[in-house]
Amino acid sequence: MACWDSAGALRDAARRLLIANRKIGTARLTGQPYRYTCPSPRLYPYQWLWDSCFHAIVLADLDPAFARDELATLLSVVQPDGFLPHVIFWEGRRGHHLWPLLLGEPGSRPHYSAQTQPPMVAVALERYYDATGDRAFVAASLPAVERYYRWLGRSRDWDGDGLLAIIQPYESGLDASPQYDAALGLDPFSPVRHVWNTLRSTLHFSSLRWRRDLVRASGGFNVKDLFFNCIYVYNVRALARLVRLTGGDAAAWERAAARSEAAILAQCDDPVRGFYTSLYGVYDRRAVPVTVANLAPLLLAGLPAERVHGLVARLENPAQFGRRYPVPSVAADEPTFDPGPSLFLWRGPTWLSTNWLVYRGLRLHGRTAAASRLAERSIALVLKSGFREYYNSETGAGYGAENFGWSTLVVDLLRRETIDDRR
């Protein structure tokens, strides 16, 4: 139970947590130094891509020097072709979990996974610059950052239609979200079949040694993920601003963002239901369940005003996302909605990472009152239950890992409530 009674106390608690979660050392296999913040020391001791970006966003204000180290450590693993993994096992150990063995990139040094994750890097780097004015670090980081976003556009736009594909639910960061049930052959959902189908897909890709050409040709899990694509567009626009900041030509990145945004608005549109969906399979079938991913188009600057209005209405509708402690990861009127603790994450509880992204989307479109209400309820969650991995959207109870890094994003929400920043 949290007992902080002021914004300053909340900031101090966040700072202490992020310091306690630090991992500083040298990779045993390569001699490469690392300095990063793990999500939770006991359950998640490694460096995760989008977690690390969220940590850097908060640290940009609380400890700018370590925010710089966090980003530098992450970017040091960008591969020559631009690939950036979703987990890096810096200490040379694959841990006590089975999945790092199955998801690992064969022969990688340091050992890392063969998947990526929502590409939050550019937004994190921009937040660091806004807090510090450190243009030299931005300029030094951009070659690796641009290489990563080029890899995404080149290696994951399989159909050449401007939409990026993910090859595992893990890559979206939303893991067992019901929006992937159909793509995994789970209709209806069954816990046993979910474990088996996910494991079977992982074993198949692992047998291919995660060779990206073979994975693509194998016809396995293939989702043009709405959440992932909206985050990509949002970050490519941040990347364009950073390139202009350092005197570069950002035209190619502006075109890339506009092309992918147009593809989302045209191809992911479900005009009957009045919102946008993920697409899966070779025939681009629509993911049916309504989840927090359906709110991700708020991150698109070109989202039509009537669709902004519709998404905000869904966000604040008590029958869908407007619960006591929003934003639930699944709409409350969905049959799969379950706000309690579970081994199958992202099927109903509230997460601070997605709250922060929805908040940014609301601010982008000038919906400041709705953003402030969401910030207030997000902060109330942390005040009630501490920095937990996820929360019950009905009661506010905290679940999963304790001392969870990205829930410190409430500090950034507090900061943004005092400024006028619509990015």
mmCIF file of N, CA, C and O in Angstrom, residues 31 96 109 114 116 173 192 226 293 305-306 333 368:
data_model
loop_
_atom_site.group_PDB
_atom_site.id
_atom_site.type_symbol
_atom_site.label_atom_id
_atom_site.label_comp_id
_atom_site.label_asym_id
_atom_site.label_seq_id
_atom_site.Cartn_x
_atom_site.Cartn_y
_atom_site.Cartn_z
ATOM 1 N N GLY A 31 32.713 -8.385 -22.828
ATOM 2 C CA GLY A 31 33.425 -7.311 -22.150
ATOM 3 C C GLY A 31 32.779 -5.952 -22.329
ATOM 4 O O GLY A 31 33.369 -4.921 -22.012
ATOM 5 N N HIS A 96 16.373 -18.454 -15.366
ATOM 6 C CA HIS A 96 15.707 -19.684 -14.978
ATOM 7 C C HIS A 96 14.435 -19.926 -15.767
ATOM 8 O O HIS A 96 13.726 -20.888 -15.534
ATOM 9 N N ARG A 109 25.692 -12.188 -29.231
ATOM 10 C CA ARG A 109 26.634 -11.728 -28.210
ATOM 11 C C ARG A 109 26.542 -10.216 -28.087
ATOM 12 O O ARG A 109 26.854 -9.508 -29.032
ATOM 13 N N ALA A 114 15.223 -12.865 -30.427
ATOM 14 C CA ALA A 114 15.132 -12.756 -31.885
ATOM 15 C C ALA A 114 13.909 -11.959 -32.324
ATOM 16 O O ALA A 114 13.581 -11.949 -33.506
ATOM 17 N N THR A 116 11.511 -8.153 -31.813
ATOM 18 C CA THR A 116 11.614 -6.746 -31.420
ATOM 19 C C THR A 116 10.403 -6.405 -30.557
ATOM 20 O O THR A 116 9.709 -7.301 -30.065
ATOM 21 N N GLY A 173 4.079 -6.177 -27.237
ATOM 22 C CA GLY A 173 4.103 -5.831 -25.831
ATOM 23 C C GLY A 173 2.818 -6.191 -25.120
ATOM 24 O O GLY A 173 2.729 -6.095 -23.898
ATOM 25 N N VAL A 192 -5.293 -23.774 -21.831
ATOM 26 C CA VAL A 192 -4.396 -24.860 -22.226
ATOM 27 C C VAL A 192 -4.007 -24.726 -23.691
ATOM 28 O O VAL A 192 -2.829 -24.859 -24.059
ATOM 29 N N LEU A 226 -2.252 -3.037 -35.072
ATOM 30 C CA LEU A 226 -2.640 -1.628 -35.006
ATOM 31 C C LEU A 226 -1.823 -0.879 -33.969
ATOM 32 O O LEU A 226 -1.323 0.225 -34.237
ATOM 33 N N ALA A 293 -5.736 -1.508 -27.640
ATOM 34 C CA ALA A 293 -5.072 -1.271 -28.929
ATOM 35 C C ALA A 293 -5.948 -0.474 -29.876
ATOM 36 O O ALA A 293 -5.433 0.273 -30.726
ATOM 37 N N ALA A 305 -11.203 14.217 -37.146
ATOM 38 C CA ALA A 305 -11.792 14.738 -35.907
ATOM 39 C C ALA A 305 -12.965 13.889 -35.436
ATOM 40 O O ALA A 305 -13.135 13.678 -34.224
ATOM 41 N N GLU A 306 -13.775 13.396 -36.378
ATOM 42 C CA GLU A 306 -14.927 12.601 -35.953
ATOM 43 C C GLU A 306 -14.493 11.284 -35.326
ATOM 44 O O GLU A 306 -15.152 10.759 -34.420
ATOM 45 N N ASP A 333 -17.252 -4.484 -21.939
ATOM 46 C CA ASP A 333 -18.391 -5.195 -22.518
ATOM 47 C C ASP A 333 -17.978 -6.352 -23.419
ATOM 48 O O ASP A 333 -18.813 -6.967 -24.078
ATOM 49 N N THR A 368 -7.516 18.007 -23.708
ATOM 50 C CA THR A 368 -6.783 18.157 -22.447
ATOM 51 C C THR A 368 -7.619 17.787 -21.233
ATOM 52 O O THR A 368 -7.080 17.276 -20.245
#
